[in-house]
Short mmCIF file of C-alpha atoms in Angstrom, two decimals:
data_model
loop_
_atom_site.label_atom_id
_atom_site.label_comp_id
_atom_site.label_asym_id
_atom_site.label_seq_id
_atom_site.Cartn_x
_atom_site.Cartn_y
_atom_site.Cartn_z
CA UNK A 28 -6.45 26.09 -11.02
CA UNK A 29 -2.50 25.79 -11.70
CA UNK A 30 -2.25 29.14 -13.92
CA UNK A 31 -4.06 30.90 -11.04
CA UNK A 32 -3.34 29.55 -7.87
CA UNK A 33 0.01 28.54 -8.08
CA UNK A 34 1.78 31.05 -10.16
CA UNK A 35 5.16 30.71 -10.94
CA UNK A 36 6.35 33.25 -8.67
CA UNK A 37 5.53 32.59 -6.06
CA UNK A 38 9.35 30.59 -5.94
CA UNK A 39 7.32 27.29 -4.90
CA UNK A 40 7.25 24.41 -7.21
CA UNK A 41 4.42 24.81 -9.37
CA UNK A 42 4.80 21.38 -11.94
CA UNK A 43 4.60 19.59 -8.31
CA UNK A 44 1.44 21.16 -6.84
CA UNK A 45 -0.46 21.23 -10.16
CA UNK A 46 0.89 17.42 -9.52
CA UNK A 47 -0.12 16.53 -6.52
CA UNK A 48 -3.72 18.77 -5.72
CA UNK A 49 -4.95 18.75 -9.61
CA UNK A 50 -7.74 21.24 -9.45
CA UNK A 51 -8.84 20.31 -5.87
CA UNK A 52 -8.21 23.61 -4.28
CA UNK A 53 -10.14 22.74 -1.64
CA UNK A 54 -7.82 20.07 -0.42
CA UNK A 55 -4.62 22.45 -1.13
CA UNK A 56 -6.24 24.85 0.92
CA UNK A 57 -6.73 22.48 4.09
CA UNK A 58 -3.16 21.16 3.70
CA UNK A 59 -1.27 24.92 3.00
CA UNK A 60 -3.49 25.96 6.13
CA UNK A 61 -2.33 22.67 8.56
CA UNK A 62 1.26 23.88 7.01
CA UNK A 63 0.87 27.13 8.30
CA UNK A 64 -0.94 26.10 11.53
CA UNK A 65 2.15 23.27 12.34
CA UNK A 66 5.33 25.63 11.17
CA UNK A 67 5.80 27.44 14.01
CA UNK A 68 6.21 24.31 16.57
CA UNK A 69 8.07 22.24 13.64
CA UNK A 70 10.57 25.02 13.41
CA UNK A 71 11.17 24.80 16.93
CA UNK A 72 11.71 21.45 17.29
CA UNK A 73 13.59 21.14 14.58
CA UNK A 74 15.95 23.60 16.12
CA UNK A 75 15.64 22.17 19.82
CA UNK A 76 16.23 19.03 18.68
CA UNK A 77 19.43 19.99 16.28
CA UNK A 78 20.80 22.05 19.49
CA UNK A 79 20.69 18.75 21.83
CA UNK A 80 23.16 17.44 20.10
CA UNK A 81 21.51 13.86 19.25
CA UNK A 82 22.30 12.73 16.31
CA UNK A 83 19.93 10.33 15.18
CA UNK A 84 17.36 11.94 17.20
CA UNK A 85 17.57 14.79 14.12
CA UNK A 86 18.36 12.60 11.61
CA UNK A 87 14.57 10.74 12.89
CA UNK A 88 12.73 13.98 13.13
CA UNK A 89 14.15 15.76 9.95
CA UNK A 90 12.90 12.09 8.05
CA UNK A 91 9.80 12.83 9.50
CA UNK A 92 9.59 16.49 8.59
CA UNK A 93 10.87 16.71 5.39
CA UNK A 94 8.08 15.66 3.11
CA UNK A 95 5.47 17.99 4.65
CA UNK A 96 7.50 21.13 3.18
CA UNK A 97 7.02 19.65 -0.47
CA UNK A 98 2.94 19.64 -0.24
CA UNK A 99 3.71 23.15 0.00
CA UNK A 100 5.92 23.57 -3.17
CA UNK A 101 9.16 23.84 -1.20
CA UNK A 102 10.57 20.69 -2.85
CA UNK A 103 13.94 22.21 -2.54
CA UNK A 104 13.51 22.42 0.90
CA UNK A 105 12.96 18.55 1.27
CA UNK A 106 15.78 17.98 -0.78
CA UNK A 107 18.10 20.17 1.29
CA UNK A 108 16.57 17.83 4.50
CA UNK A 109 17.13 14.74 2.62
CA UNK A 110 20.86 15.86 2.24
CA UNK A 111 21.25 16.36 6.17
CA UNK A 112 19.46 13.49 7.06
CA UNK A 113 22.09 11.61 4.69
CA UNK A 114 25.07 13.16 6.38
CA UNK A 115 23.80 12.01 10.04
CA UNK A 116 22.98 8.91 8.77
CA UNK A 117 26.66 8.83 7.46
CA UNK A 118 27.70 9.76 10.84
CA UNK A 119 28.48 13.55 10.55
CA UNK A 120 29.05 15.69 13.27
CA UNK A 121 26.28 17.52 13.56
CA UNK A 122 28.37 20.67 14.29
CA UNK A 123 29.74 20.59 10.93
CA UNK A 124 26.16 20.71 9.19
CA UNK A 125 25.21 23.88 11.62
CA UNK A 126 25.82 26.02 8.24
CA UNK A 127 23.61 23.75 6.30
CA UNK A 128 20.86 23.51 9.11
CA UNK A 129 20.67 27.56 9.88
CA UNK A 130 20.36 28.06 5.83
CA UNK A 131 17.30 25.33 5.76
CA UNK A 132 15.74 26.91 8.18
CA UNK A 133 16.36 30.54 6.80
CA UNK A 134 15.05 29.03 3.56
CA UNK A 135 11.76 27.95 5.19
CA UNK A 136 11.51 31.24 6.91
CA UNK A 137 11.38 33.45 3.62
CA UNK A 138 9.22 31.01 2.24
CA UNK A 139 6.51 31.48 4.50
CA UNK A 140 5.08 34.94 2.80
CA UNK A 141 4.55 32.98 -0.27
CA UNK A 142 2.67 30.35 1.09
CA UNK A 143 0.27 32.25 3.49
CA UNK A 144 0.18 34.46 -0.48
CA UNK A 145 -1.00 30.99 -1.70
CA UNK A 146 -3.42 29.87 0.79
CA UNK A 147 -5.38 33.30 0.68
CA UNK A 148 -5.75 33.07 -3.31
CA UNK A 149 -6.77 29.08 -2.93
CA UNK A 150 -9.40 30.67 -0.25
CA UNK A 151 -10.67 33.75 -2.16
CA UNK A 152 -10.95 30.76 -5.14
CA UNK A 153 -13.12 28.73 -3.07
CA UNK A 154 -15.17 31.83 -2.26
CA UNK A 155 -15.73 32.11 -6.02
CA UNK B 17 -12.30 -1.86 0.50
CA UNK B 18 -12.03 -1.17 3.44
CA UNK B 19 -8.86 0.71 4.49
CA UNK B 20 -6.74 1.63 7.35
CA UNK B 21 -3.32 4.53 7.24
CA UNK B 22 -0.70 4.45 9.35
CA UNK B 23 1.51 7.54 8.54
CA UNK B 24 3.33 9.53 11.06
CA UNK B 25 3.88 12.69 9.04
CA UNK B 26 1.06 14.84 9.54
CA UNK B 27 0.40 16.41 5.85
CA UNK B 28 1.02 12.90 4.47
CA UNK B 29 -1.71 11.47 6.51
CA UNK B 30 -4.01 14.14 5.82
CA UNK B 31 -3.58 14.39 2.20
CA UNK B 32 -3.86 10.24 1.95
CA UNK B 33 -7.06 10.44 4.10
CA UNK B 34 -8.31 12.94 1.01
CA UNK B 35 -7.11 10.82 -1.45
CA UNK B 36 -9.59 7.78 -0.44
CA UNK B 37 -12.30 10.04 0.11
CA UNK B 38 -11.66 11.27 -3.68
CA UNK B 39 -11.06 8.50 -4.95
CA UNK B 40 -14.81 6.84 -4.25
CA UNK B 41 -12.90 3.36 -4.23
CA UNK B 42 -11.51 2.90 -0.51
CA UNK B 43 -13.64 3.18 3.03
CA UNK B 44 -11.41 4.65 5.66
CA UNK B 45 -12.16 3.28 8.94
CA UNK B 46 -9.06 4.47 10.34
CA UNK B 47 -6.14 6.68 10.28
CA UNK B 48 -3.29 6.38 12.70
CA UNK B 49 -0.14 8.37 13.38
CA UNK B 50 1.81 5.31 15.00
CA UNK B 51 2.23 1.82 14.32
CA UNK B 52 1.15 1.22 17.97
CA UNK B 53 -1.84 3.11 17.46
CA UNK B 54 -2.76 1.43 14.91
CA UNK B 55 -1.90 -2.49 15.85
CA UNK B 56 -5.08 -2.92 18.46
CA UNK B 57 -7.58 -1.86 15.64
CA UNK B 58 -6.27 -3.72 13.26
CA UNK B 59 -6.38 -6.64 14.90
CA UNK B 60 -9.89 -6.20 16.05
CA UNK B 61 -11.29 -5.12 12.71
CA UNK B 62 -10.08 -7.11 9.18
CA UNK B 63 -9.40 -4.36 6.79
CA UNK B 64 -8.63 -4.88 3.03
CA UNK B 65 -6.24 -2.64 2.23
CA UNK B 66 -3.64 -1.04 4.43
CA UNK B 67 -1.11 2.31 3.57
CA UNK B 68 1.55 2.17 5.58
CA UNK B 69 4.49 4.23 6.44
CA UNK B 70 7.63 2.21 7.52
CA UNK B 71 9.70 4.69 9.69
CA UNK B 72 8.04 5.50 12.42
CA UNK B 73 8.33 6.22 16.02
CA UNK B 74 8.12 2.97 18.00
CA UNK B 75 7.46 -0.01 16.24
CA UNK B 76 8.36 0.69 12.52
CA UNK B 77 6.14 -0.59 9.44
CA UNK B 78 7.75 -3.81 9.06
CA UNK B 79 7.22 -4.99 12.64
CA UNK B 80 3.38 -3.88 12.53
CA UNK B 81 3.07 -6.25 9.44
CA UNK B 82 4.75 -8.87 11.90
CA UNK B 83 2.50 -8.44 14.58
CA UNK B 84 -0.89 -8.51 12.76
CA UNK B 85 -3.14 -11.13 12.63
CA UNK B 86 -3.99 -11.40 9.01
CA UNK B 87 -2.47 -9.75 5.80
CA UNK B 88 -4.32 -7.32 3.99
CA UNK B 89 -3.38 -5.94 0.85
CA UNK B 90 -0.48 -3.35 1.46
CA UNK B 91 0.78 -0.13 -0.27
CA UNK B 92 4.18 1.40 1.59
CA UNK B 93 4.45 4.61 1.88
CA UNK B 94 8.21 6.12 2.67
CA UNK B 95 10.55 8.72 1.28
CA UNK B 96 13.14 5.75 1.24
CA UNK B 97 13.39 3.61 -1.75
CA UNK B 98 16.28 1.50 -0.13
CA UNK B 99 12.84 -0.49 1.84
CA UNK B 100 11.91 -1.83 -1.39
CA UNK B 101 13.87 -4.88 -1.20
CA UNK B 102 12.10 -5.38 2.58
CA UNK B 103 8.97 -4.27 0.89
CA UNK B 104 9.32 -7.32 -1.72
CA UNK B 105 9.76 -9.96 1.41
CA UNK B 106 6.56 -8.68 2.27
CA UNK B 107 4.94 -9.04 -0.79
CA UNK B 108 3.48 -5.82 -0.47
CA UNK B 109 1.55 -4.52 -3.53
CA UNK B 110 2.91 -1.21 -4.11
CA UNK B 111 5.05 1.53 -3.06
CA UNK B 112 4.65 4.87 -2.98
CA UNK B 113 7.23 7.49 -2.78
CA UNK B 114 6.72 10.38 -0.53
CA UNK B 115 5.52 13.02 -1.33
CA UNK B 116 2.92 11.81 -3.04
CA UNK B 117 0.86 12.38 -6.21
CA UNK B 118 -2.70 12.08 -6.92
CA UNK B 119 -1.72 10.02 -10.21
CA UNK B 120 0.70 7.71 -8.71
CA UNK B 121 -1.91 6.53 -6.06
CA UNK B 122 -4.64 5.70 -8.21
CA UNK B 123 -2.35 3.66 -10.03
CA UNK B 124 -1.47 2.07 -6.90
CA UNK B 125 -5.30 1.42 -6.21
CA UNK B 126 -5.40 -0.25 -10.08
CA UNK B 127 -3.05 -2.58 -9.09
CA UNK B 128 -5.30 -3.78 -5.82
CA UNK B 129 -8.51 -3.78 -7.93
CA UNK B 130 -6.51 -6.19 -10.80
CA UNK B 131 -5.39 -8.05 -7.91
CA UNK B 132 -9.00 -8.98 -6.20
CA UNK B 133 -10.30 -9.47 -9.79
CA UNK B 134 -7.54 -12.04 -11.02
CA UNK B 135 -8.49 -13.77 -7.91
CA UNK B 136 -12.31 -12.86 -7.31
CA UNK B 137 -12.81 -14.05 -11.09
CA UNK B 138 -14.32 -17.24 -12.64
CA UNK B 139 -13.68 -18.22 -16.41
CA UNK B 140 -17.40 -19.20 -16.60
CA UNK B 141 -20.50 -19.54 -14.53
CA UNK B 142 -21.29 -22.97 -15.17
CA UNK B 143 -20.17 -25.89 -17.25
CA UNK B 144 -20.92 -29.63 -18.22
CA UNK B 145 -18.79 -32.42 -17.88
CA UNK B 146 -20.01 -36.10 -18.71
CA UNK B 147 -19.69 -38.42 -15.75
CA UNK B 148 -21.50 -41.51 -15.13
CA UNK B 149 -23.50 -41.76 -18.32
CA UNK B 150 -24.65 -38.39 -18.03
CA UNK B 151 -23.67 -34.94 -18.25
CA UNK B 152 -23.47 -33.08 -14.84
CA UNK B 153 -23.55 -29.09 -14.44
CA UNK B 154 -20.91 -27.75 -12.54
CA UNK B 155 -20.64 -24.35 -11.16
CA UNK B 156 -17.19 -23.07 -10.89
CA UNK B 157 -17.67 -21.24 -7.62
CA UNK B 158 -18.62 -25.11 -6.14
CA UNK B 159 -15.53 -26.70 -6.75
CA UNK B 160 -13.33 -27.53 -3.77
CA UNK B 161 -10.24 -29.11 -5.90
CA UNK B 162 -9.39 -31.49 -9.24
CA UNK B 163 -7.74 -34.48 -8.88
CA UNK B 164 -6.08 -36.43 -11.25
CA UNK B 165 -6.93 -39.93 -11.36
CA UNK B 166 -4.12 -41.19 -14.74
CA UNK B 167 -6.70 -40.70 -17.59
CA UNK B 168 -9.48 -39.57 -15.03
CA UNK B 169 -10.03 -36.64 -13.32
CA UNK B 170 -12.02 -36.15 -10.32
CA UNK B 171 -13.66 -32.73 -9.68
CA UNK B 172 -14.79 -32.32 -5.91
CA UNK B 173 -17.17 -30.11 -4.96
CA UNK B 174 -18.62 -29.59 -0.75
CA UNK B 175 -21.26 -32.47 -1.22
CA UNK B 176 -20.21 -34.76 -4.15
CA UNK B 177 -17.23 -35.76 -6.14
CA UNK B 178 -17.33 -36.04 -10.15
CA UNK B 179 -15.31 -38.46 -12.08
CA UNK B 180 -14.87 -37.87 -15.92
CA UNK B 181 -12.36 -38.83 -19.00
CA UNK B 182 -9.83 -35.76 -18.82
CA UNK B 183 -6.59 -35.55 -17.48
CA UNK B 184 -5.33 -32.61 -15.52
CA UNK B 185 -3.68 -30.81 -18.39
CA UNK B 186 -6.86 -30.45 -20.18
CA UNK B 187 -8.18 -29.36 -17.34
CA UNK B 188 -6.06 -26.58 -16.39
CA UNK B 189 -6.26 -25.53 -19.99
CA UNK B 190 -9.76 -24.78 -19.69
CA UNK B 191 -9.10 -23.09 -15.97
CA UNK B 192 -6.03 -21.01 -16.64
CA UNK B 193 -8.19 -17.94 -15.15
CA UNK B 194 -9.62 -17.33 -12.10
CA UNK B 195 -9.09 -18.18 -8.62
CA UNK B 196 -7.73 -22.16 -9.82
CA UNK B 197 -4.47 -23.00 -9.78
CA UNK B 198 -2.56 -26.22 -10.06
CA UNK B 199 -0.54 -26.97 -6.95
CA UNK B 200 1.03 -30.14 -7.53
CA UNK B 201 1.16 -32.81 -11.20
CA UNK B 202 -1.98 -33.90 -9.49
CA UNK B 203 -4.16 -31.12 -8.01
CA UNK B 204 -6.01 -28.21 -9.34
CA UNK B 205 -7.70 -26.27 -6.65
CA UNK B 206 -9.77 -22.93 -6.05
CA UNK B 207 -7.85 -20.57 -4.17
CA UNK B 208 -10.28 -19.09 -2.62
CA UNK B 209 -11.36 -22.37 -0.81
CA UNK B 210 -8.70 -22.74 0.86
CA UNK B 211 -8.47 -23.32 4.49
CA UNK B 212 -4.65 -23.35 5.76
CA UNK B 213 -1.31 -23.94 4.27
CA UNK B 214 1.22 -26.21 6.58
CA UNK B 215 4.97 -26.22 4.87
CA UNK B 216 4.34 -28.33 2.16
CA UNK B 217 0.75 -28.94 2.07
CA UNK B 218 -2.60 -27.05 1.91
CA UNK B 219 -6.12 -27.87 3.42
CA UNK B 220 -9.23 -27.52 1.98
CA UNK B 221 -12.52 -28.62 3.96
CA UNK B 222 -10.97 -31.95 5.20
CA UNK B 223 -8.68 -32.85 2.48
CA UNK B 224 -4.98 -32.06 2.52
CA UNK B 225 -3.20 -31.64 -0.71
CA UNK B 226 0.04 -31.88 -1.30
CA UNK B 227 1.88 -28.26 -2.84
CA UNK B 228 4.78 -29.03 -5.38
CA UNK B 229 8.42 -27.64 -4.28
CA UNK B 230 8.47 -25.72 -7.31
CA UNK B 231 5.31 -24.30 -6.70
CA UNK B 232 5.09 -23.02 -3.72
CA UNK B 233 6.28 -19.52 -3.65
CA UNK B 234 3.83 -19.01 -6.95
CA UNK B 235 0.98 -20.26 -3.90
CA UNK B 236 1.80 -18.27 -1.57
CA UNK B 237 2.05 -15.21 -4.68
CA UNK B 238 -1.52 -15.65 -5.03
CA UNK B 239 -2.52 -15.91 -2.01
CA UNK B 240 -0.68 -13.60 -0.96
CA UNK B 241 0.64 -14.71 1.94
CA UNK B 242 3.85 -13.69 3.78
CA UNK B 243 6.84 -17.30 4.01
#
């Protein structure tokens, strides 16, 4: 499935779907689609919630977001979280990571053509 | 096995709930988002085996594990590895680091199935041992405890006790598998007999046995139970 599905580029990370979904397509399918269906409202409160100001209110909700973006190949994505959640947990004001926050979610943004690229060749492979 | 997740992250809990289906080895009878969620059912309904997230909204991983009624056999699941030490209090059986892989949780699964075997185990069936004049067959599975009695050793079973020429060291010897351990210079008992454990001592049907100092935590180990 690996050579076909996720080709290398596509800019995710290949090594850790092939990893994680083997040659279950079907499963990588359902999860790329729940990505998809989620994004929009995890965008949103991801920015809502860095725009309130609270702290460790972000640093909670970015812990909770950032593995989902990996089951999608964006591991750098999660890393780039993981960073910001270590800064608030450091105590950082959050106005200094604004730079840092706008680029994740910019990141994630650009990504999205590649994954809904993805999910359509996972789907025409399970039409097979 | 029946099994139970408690995962707050959405595409975590979705791709563990495919996981156990997969892997033809677990029974999901439940998949929760919080810890709150979750703490009724589980308290209702005895589950083997229990992944569990620890940061969570409300009452975190740790504090579910607190408020349950029983112990099953838990694998953590966080993007933190800085809970392990926690994780070890708990004497949880594995932890899994988000995100995760196919791989690394059915190696997490090996370690519960070696776990109920080492404990669900007997050495033997049956086996003879000469008391009163004649030799007596014993089933493993029937015996309650061993006693040492100086060069005598008394096995006990639910109905009768056995005395026979052995001491305990022989004994164990022959018994160093399985759901026996020793607990104390003078008692060998079967794990999975027993009843309670009260500080220092353990019950099994109406006896009380005495643990050894030394021994304890190694008890509690296999039994896995949480000091």
């Amino acid at each position: 499935m690996g050579k076909n599905v996720f080709e290398a580029d596509t800019g995710l990370d290949k090594a850790f779907l092939d990893a994680v979904y083997e040659n279950d397509t079907q499963t990588a399918a359902a999860i790329f689609e729940q990505y998809l269906i989620d994004l929009p409202s995890d965008l949103a409160s991801i920015h809502n919630c860095f725009s309130s100001g609270d702290r460790e209110q972000f640093r909670s909700l970015i812990h909770k977001k950032k593995v989902g973006f990996s089951y999608v190949g964006l591991t750098a994505v999660t890393a780039d979280l993981s960073e910001l959640e270590n800064k608030c947990s450091a105590g950082a004001d959050l106005k200094e990571c604004q730079q840092q926050v706008e680029s994740v979610l910019k990141r994630i943004n650009e990504s999205t053509e590649a994954v809904r690229q993805v999910l359509k060749r996972l789907q025409q492979h399970e039409d097979q | 096995m029946k099994t139970v997740i408690v995962e707050d992250e959405n595409l975590s809990r979705k791709l563990l709930e495919t996981y156990c289906e997969k892997c033809g080895l677990t029974k999901l009878c439940g998949s929760f988002e919080t810890a709150n969620e979750a703490l009724e059912f589980l308290n209702g309904d005895e589950i083997q085996l229990l992944f569990l997230d620890v940061e969570m909204p409300g009452i975190n991983g740790f504090e579910l594990l607190d408020r349950m009624s029983y112990m099953p056999k838990v694998i953590l699941t966080t993007s933190k590895t800085e809970y392990a030490y926690t994780a070890f209090q708990y004497d949880v059986v594995d932890f899994l680091k988000k995100p995760i892989q196919y791989n690394r949780f059915l190696a997490a699964l090996n370690k519960i199935r070696q776990l109920n075997n080492e404990l669900q185990s007997t050495p033997e069936e049956d086996f003879y041992i000469k008391s009163s004049g004649k030799f007596v067959k014993l089933r493993y599975s029937d015996i309650l405890f061993i006693e040492s009695l100086g060069d005598y050793v008394k096995y006990v079973t639910e109905d009768k006790a056995y005395v026979t020429h052995s001491t305990l060291k022989m004994v164990e010897e022959k018994m160093s598998s399985g759901p026996f351990m020793k607990v104390h210079r003078s008692f060998i008992v079967n794990l999975q007999k027993v009843k309670d454990i009260k500080y220092y001592t353990l019950a099994i049907a109406d006896k009380t046995i005495p643990i050894s100092k030394t021994l304890k935590s190694e008890v509690l180990k296999r039994l896995k139970i949480v000091e």
